Coordinates of C-alpha atoms in Angstrom, one line a residue:
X1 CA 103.0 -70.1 -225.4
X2 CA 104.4 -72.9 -227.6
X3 CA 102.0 -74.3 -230.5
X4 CA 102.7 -76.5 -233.1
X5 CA 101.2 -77.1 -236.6
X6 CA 101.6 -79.6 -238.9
X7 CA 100.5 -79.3 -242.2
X8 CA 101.6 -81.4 -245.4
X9 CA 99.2 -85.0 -244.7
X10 CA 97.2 -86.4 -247.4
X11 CA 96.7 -89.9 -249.5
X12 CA 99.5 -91.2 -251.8
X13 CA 99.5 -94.7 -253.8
X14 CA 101.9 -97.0 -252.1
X15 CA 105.6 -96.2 -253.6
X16 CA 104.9 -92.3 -253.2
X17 CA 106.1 -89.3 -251.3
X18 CA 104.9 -86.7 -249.2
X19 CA 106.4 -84.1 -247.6
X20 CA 105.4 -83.3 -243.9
X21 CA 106.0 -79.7 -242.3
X22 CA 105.9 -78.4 -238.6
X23 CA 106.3 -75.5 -237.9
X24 CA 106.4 -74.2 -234.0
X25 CA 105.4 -70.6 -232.7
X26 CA 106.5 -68.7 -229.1
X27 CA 109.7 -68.3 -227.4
X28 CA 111.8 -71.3 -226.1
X29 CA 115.4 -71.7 -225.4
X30 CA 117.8 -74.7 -224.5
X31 CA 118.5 -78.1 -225.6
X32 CA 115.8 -80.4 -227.3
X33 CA 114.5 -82.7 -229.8
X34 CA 111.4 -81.9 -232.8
X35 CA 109.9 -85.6 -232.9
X36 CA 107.5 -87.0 -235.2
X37 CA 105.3 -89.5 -234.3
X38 CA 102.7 -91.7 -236.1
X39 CA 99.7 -94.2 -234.5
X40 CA 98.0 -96.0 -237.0
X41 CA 94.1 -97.1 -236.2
X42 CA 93.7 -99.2 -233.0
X43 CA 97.9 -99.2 -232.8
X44 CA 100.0 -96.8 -230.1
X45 CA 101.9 -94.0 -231.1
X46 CA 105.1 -94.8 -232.4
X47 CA 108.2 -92.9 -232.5
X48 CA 109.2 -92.0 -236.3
X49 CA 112.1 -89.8 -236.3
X50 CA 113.7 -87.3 -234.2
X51 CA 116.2 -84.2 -234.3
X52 CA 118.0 -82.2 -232.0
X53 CA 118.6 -78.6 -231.4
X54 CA 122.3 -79.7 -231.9
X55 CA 121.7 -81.7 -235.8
X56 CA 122.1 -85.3 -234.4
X57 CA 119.1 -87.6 -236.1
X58 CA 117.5 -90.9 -235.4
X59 CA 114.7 -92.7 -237.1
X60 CA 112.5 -96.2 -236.7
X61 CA 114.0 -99.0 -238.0
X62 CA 110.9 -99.3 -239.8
X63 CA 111.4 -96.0 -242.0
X64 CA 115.0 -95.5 -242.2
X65 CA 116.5 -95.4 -245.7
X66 CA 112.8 -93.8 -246.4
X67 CA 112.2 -91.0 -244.5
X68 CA 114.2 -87.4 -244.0
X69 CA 113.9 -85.7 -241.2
X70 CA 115.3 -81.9 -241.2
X71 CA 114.8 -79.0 -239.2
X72 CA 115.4 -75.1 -239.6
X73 CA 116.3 -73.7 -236.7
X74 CA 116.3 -70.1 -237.9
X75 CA 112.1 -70.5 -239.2
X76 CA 111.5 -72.8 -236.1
X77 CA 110.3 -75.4 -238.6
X78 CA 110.8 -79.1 -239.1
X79 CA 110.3 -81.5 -242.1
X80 CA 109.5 -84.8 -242.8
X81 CA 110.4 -86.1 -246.3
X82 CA 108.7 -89.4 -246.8
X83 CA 109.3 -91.8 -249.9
X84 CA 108.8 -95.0 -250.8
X85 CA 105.9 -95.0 -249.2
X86 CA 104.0 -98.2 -247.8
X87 CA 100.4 -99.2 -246.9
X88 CA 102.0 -99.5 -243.0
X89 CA 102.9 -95.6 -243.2
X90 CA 99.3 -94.7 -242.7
X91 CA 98.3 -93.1 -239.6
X92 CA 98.2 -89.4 -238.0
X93 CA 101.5 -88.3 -238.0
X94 CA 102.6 -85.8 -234.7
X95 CA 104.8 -83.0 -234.3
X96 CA 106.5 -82.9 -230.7
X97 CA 108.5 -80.6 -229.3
X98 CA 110.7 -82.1 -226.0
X99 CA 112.8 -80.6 -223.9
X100 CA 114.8 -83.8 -222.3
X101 CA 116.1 -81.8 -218.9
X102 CA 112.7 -80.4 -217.9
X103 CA 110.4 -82.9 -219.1
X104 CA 108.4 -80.2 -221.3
X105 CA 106.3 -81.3 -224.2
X106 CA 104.5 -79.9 -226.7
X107 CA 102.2 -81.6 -229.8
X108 CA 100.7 -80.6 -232.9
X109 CA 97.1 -81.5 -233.8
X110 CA 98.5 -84.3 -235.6
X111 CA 97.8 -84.8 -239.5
X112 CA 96.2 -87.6 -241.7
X113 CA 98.5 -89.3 -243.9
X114 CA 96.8 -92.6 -246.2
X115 CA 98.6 -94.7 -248.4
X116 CA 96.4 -96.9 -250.3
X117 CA 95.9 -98.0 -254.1

């Protein structure tokens, strides 16, 4: 069985970093995408950044130029490097694994990340 863990949340003042890890357990093969999510208090769950099995990356428009996304194939891990950091970062932040052709999805737990003076 798949599982997911993130681990890496915390608080940070607002122009700080924090790294965000993932790492995902159990057998899988074929094409798909480690996702990171975020849903801030009383907001939906919004797509952060995304990387495929293959390297290609995407990110929300409102963290690119902020946020690295990277993933280890080999450990079955993926990272989320997040700097500059702003008071609209805040949320739980997701781990997802999705494969696209059967529909299959997987989460983490999710993990608290705060930025506030």
């Amino acid at each position: 069985q798949v599982q997911l863990v993130e681990s890496g949340g915390g608080s940070v003042q607002p122009g700080g970093s924090l790294r965000l890890s993932c790492a995902v357990s159990g057998s899988f093969s074929g094409y798909n995408l480690m996702r990171w999510y975020r849903q801030a208090p009383g907001k939906e769950r919004e797509l952060v950044a995304v990387v495929s099995s293959i390297g290609n990356k995407n990110y929300g428009d409102s963290v690119k130029g902020r946020f690295t996304c990277s993933r280890d194939s080999a450990k079955n891990t993926v990272s989320l490097q997040m700097n500059s950091l702003k008071s609209e970062d805040t949320g739980v932040y997701y781990c997802n694994l999705y494969f696209p052709v059967s529909g299959v999805a997987y989460w983490g737990q999710g993990t608290q990340v705060t930025v506030s003076s």
